[in-house]
mmCIF file of C-alpha atoms in Angstrom:
data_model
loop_
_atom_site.group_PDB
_atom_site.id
_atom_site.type_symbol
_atom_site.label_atom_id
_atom_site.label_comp_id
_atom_site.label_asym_id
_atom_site.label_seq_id
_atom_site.Cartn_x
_atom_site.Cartn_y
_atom_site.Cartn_z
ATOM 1 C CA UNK A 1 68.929 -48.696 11.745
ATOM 2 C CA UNK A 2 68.700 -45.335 12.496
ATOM 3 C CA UNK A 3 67.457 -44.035 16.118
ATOM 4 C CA UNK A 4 64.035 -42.338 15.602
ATOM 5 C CA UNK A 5 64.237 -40.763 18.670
ATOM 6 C CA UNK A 6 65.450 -36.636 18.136
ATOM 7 C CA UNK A 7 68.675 -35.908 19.564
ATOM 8 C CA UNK A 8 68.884 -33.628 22.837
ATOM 9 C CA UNK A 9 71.473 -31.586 21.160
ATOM 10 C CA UNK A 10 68.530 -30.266 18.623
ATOM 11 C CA UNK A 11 67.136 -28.390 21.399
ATOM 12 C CA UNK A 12 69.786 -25.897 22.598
ATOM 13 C CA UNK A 13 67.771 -24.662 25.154
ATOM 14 C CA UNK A 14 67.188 -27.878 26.782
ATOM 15 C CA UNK A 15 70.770 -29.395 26.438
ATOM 16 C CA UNK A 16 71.490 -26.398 28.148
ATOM 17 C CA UNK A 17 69.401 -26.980 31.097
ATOM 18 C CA UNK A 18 69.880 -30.455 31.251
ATOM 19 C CA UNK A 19 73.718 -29.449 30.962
ATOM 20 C CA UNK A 20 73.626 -27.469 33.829
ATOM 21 C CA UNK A 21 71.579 -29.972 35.947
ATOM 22 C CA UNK A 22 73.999 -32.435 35.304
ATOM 23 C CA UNK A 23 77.189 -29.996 36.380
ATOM 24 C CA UNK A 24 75.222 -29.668 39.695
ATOM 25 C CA UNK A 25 74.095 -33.441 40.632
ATOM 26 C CA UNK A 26 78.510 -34.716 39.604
ATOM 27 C CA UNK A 27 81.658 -34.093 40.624
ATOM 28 C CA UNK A 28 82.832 -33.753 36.829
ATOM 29 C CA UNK A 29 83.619 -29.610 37.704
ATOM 30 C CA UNK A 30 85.837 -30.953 40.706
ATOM 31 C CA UNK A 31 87.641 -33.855 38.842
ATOM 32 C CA UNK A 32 88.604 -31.642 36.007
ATOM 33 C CA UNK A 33 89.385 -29.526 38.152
ATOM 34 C CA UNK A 34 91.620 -31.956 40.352
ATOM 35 C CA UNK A 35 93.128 -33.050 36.991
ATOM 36 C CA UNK A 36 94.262 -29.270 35.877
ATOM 37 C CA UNK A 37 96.142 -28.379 38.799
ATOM 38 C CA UNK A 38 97.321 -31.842 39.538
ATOM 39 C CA UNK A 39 98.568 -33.292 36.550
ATOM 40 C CA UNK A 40 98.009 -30.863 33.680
ATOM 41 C CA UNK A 41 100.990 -28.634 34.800
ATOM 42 C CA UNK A 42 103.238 -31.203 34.088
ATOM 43 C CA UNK A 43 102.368 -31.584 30.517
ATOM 44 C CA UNK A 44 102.541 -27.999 29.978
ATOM 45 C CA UNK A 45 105.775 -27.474 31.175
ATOM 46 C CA UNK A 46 107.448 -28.048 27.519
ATOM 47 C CA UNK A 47 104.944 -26.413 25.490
ATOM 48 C CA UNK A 48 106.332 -23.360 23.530
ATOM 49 C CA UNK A 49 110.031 -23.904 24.107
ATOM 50 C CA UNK A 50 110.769 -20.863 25.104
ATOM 51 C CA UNK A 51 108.263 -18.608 22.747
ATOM 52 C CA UNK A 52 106.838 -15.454 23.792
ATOM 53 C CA UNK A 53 103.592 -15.886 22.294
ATOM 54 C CA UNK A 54 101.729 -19.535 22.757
ATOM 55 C CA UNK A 55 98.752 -20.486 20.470
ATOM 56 C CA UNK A 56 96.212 -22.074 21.811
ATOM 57 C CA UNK A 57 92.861 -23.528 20.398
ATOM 58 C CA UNK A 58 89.815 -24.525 22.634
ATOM 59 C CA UNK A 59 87.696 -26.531 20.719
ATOM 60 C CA UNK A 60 84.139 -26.850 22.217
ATOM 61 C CA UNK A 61 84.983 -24.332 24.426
ATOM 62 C CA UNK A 62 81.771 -24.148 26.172
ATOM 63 C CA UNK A 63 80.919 -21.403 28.725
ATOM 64 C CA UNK A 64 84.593 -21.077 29.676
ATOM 65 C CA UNK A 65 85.440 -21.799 33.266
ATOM 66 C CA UNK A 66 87.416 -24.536 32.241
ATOM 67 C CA UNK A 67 89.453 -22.878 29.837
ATOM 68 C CA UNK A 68 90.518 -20.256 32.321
ATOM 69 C CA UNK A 69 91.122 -22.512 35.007
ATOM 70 C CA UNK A 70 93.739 -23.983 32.145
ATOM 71 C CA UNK A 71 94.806 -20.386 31.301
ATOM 72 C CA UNK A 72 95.601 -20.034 35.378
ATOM 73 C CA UNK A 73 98.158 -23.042 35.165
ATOM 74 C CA UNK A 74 99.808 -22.161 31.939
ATOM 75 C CA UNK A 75 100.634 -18.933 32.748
ATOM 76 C CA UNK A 76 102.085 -20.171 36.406
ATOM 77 C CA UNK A 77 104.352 -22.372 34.034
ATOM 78 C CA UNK A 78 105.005 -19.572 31.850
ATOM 79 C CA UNK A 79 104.289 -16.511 33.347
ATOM 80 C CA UNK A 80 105.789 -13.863 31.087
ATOM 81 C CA UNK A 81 104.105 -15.508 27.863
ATOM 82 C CA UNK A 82 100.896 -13.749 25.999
ATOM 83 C CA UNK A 83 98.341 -16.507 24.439
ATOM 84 C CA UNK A 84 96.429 -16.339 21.102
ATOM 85 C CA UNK A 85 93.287 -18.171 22.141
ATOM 86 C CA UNK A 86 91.203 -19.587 19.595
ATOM 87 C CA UNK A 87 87.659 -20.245 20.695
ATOM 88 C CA UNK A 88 85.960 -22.693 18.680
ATOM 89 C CA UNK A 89 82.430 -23.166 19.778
ATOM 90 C CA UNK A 90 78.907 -23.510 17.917
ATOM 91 C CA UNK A 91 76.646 -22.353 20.767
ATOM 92 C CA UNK A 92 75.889 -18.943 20.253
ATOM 93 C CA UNK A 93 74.167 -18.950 24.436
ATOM 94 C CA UNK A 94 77.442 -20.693 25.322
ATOM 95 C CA UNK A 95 79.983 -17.931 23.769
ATOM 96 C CA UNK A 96 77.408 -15.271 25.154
ATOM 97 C CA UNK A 97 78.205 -17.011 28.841
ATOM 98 C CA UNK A 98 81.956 -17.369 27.764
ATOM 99 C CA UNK A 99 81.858 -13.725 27.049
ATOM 100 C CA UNK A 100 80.005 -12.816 30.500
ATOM 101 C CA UNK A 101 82.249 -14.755 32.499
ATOM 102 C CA UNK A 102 85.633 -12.840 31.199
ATOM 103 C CA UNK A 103 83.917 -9.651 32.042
ATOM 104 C CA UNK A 104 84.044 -10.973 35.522
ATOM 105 C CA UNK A 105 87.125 -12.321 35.327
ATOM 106 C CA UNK A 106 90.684 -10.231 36.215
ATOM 107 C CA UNK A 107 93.802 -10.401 34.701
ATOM 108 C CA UNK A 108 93.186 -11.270 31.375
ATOM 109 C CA UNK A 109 94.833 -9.077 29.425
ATOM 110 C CA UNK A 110 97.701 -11.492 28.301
ATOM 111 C CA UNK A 111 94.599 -13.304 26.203
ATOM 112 C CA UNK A 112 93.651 -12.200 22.981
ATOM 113 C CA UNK A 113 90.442 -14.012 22.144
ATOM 114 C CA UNK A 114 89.016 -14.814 18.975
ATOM 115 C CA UNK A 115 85.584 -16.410 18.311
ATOM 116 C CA UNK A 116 84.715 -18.905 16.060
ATOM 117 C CA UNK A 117 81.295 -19.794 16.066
ATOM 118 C CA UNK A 118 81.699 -23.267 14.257
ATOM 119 C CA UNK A 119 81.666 -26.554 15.157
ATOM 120 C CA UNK A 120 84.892 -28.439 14.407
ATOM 121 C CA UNK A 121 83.892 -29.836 11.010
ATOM 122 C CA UNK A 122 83.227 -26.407 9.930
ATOM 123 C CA UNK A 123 86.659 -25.173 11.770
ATOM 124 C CA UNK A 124 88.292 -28.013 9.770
ATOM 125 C CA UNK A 125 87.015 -26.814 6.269
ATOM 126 C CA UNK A 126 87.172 -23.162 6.583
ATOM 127 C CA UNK A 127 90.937 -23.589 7.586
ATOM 128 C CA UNK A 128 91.499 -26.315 4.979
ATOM 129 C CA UNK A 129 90.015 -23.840 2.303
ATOM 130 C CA UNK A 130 91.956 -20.823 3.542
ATOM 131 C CA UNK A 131 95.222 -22.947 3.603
ATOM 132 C CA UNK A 132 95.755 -21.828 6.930
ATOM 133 C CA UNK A 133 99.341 -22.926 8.445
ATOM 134 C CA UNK A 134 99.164 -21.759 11.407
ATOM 135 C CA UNK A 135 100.473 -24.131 14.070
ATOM 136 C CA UNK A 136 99.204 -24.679 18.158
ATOM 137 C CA UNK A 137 101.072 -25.213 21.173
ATOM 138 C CA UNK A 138 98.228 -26.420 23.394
ATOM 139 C CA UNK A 139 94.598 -27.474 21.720
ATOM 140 C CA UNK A 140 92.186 -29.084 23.887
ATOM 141 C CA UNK A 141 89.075 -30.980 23.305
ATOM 142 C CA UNK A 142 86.978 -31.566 26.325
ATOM 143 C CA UNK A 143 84.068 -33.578 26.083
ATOM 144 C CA UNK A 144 83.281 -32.831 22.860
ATOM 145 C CA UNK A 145 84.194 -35.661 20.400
ATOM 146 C CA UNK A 146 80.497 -37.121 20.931
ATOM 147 C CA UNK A 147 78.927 -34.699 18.565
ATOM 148 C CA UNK A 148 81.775 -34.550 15.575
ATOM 149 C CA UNK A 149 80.766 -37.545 12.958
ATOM 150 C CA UNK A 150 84.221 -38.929 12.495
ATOM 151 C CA UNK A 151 86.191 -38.821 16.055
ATOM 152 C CA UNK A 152 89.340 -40.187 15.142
ATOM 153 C CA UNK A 153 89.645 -38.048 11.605
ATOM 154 C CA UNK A 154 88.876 -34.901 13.972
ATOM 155 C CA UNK A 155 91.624 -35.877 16.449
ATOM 156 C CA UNK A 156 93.938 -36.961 13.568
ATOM 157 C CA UNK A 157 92.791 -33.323 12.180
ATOM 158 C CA UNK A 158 93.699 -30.983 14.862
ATOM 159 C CA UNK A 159 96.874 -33.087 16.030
ATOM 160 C CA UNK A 160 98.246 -32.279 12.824
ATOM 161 C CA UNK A 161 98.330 -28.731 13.460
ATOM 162 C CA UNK A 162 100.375 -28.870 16.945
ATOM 163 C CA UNK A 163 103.775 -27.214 16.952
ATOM 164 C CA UNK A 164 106.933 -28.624 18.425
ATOM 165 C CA UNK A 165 106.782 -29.338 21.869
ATOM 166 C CA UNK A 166 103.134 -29.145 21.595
ATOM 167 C CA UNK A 167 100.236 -30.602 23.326
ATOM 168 C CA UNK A 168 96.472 -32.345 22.032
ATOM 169 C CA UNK A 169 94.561 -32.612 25.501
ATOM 170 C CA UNK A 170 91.213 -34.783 25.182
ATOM 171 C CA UNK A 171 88.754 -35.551 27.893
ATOM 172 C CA UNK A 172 85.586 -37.799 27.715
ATOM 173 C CA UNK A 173 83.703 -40.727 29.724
ATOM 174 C CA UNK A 174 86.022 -43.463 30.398
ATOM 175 C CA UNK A 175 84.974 -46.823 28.724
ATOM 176 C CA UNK A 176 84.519 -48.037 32.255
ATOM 177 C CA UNK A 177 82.059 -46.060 33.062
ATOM 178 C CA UNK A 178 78.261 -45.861 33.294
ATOM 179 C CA UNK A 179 77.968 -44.565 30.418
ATOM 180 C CA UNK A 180 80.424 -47.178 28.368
ATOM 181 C CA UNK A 181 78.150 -49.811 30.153
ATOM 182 C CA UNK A 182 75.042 -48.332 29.135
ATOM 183 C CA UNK A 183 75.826 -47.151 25.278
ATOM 184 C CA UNK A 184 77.673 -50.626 24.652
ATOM 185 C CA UNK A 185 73.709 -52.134 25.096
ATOM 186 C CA UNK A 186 71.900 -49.393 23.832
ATOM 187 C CA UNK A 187 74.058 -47.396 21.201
ATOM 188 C CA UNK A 188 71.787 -48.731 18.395
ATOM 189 C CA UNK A 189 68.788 -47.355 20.107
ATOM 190 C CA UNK A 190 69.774 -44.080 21.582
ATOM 191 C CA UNK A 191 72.835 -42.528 19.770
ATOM 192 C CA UNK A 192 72.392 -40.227 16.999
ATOM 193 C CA UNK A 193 74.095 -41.366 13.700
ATOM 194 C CA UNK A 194 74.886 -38.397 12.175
ATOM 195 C CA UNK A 195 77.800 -37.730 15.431
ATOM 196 C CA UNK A 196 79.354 -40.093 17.306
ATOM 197 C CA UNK A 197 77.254 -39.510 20.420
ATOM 198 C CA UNK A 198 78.228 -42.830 22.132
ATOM 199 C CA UNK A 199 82.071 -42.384 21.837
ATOM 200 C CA UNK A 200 84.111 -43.315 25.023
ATOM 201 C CA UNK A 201 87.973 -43.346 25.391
ATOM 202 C CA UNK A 202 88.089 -46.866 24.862
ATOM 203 C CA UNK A 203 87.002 -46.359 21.154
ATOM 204 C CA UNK A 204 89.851 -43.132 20.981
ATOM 205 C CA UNK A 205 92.650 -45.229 21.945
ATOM 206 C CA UNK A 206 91.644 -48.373 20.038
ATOM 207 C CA UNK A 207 91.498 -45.638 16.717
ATOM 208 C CA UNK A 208 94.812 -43.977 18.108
ATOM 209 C CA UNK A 209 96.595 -47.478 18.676
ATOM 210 C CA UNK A 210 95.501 -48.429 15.302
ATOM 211 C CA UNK A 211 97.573 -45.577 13.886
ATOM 212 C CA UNK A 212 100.751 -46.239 15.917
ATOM 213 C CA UNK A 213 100.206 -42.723 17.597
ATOM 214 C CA UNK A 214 101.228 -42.909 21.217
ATOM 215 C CA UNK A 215 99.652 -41.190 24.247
ATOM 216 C CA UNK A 216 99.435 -40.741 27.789
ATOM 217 C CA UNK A 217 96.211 -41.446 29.989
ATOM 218 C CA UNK A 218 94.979 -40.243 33.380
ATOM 219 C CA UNK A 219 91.939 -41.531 34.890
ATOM 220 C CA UNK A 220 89.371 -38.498 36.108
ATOM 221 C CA UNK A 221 87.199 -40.635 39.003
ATOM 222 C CA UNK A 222 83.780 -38.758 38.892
ATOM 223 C CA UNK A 223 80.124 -39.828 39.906
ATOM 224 C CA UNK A 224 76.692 -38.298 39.358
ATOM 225 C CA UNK A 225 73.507 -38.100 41.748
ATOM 226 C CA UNK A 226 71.053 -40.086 39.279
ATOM 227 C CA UNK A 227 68.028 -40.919 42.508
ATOM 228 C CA UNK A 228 65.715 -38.239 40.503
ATOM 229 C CA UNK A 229 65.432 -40.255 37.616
ATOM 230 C CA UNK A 230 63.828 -43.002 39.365
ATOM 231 C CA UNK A 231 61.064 -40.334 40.911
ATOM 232 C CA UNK A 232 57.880 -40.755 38.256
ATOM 233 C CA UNK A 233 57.041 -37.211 37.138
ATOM 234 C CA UNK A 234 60.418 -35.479 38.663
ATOM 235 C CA UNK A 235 60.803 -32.522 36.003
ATOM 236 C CA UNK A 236 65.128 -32.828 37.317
ATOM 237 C CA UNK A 237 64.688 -36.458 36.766
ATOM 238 C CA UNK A 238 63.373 -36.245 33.237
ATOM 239 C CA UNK A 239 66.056 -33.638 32.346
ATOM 240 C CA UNK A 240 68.705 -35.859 33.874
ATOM 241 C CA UNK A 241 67.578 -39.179 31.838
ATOM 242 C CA UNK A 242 67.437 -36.950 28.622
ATOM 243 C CA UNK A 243 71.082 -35.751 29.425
ATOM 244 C CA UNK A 244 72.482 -39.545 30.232
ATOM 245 C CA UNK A 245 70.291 -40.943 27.049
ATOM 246 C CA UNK A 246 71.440 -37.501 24.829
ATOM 247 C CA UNK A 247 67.591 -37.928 23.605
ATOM 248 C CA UNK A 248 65.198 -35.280 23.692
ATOM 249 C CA UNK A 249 62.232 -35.635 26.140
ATOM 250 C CA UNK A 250 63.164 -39.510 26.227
ATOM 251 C CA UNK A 251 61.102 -39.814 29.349
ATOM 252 C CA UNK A 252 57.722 -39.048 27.420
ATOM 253 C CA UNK A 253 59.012 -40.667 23.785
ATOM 254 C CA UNK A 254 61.035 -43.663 24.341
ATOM 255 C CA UNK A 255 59.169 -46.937 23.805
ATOM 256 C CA UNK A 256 58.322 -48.130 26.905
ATOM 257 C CA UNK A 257 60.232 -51.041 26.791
ATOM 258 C CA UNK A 258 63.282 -48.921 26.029
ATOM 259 C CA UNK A 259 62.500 -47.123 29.096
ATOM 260 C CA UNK A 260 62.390 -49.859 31.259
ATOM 261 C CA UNK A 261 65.356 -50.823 29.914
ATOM 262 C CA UNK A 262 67.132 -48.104 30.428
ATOM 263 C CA UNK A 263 65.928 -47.478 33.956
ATOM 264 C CA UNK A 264 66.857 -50.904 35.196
ATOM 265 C CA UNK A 265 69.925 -50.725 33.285
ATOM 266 C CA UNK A 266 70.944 -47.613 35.495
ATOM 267 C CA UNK A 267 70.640 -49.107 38.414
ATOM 268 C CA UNK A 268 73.065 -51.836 37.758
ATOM 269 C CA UNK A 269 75.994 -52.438 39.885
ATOM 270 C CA UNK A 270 78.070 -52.030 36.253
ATOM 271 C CA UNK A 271 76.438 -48.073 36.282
ATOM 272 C CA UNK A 272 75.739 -47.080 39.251
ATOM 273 C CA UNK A 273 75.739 -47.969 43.639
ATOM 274 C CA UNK A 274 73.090 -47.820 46.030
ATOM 275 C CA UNK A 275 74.249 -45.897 49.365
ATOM 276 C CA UNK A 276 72.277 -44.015 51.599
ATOM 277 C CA UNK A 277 69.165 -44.310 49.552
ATOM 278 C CA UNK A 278 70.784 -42.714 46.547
ATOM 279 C CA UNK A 279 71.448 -44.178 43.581
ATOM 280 C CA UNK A 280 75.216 -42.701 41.979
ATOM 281 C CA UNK A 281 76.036 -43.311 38.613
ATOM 282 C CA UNK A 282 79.937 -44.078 37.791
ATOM 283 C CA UNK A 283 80.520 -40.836 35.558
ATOM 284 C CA UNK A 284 84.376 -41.509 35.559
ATOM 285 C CA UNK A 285 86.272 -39.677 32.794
ATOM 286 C CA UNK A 286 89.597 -40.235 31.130
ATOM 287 C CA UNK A 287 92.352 -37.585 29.780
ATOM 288 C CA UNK A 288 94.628 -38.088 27.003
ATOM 289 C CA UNK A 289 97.397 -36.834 25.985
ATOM 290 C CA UNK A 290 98.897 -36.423 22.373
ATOM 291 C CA UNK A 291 102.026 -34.642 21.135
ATOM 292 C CA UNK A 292 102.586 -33.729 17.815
ATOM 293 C CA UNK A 293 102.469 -35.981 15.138
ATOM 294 C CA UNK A 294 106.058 -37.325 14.052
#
């Protein structure tokens, strides 16, 4: 049965907010980050064999930072390469940001950026109907599978177009997590049909091992400052519970036995810990890693 709760994602304005609440209360920023200049440069080291030019898609691209802080590592691996950067991102506020953050931002002239204000779907067809055959050397996908309808077609999709030597990066909540915890009792309830809000890496590789297509995985440990969601009337709280439920104003339209639910469900010891009066939600994130399809 379809949720008939509305989607956070239908109110750009709020996601946003939420968004930005939710970068403030984890460490998600600092395990990516962590994860980029730990591991990532590693996996990069191949990509291009040898080419002067690399092409690289971002898809759900966001507001940036983490695409540059990727930029900074390729080009330590390869510093006398230039990069065709595809930006692929349906957020008109969010390319805006993107935009106002490379203004800030030095030593960026071996980037040529080009904007695509789509989301991937609409990426897919438009370079389906174009017969495009242009191929990527790096193409990543970070946290962003949740809000495509068919995950393992889109990841199927974009692998397809990596070059030799090339690289399909995806991050998203690990199935261990709070969040695999609390979608695995309350998908039917709070995700969104029409996407795949409630994806986890669990259901990636179980698609991906399906298909014979091999991997790599990395484990991002990350945690999130939930306590305000438990404070009755908290305006942070209710943006928070909106952002961990992806429903809009769930605090004021959720049945309240859903609520409850949800609530007590949070403070489980499967979600979250209790320390120092705070109650920390497990926010841990997994990478992936795909080369190019045999």
């Amino acid at each position: 049965m379809a949720s008939p709760l509305r989607s956070l994602v239908e109110d750009d304005e709020r996601y946003l907010k939420s968004f930005q609440l939710f970068l403030e209360r984890s460490s998600e920023h600092q395990c990516m980050q962590d994860f980029i200049q730990g591991i990532l440069p590693g996996e990069l080291a191949s990509v291009g064999d040898g080419k002067a030019e690399l092409n690289v898609f971002g898809v759900g691209s966001g507001s940036g930072d983490i695409d540059l802080e990727m930029f900074s590592q390729l080009r330590r691996k390869h510093p006398s390469i230039t990069v065709d950067n595809q930006v692929i991102e349906p957020s008109s506020q969010q390319i805006h940001n993107y935009k106002v953050l490379l203004s800030k931002t030095p030593d960026l002239d071996y980037i040529k950026f080009t904007w695509n204000k789509n989301t991937a779907a609409e990426f897919e067809q438009h370079w389906k109907e174009n017969k495009m055959s242009k191929k990527a050397d790096f193409i990543h996908m970070i946290q962003m599978l949740y809000y495509v309808k068919d995950p393992d077609a889109t990841v199927r999709f974009f692998q397809s177009l990596l070059d030799k030597n090339g690289k399909l990066l995806i991050i998203l909540v690990s199935g261990r997590s709070g969040w695999g915890k609390l979608w695995q009792k309350y998908r039917s309830q709070l995700c969104n049909t029409e996407i795949s809000q409630c994806v986890t890496t669990r259901d990636i590789k179980s698609g991906l091992e399906s298909q014979g297509v091999a991997y790599r995985s990395y484990a991002l440990p990350s945690h999130l400052d939930i306590s305000e969601c438990f404070v009755e009337g908290s305006e942070k709280g209710e943006l928070l519970l909106d952002f961990l439920t992806e429903v809009l104003d769930f605090s004021r339209t959720a049945p309240a036995e859903l609520k409850a639910g949800v609530l007590e469900m949070l403070r489980q010891p499967d979600c979250s810990v209790e320390t120092d009066g705070k109650v920390i939600f497990n926010n841990s994130l997994e990478a992936l890693v795909l080369d190019p399809l045999p």
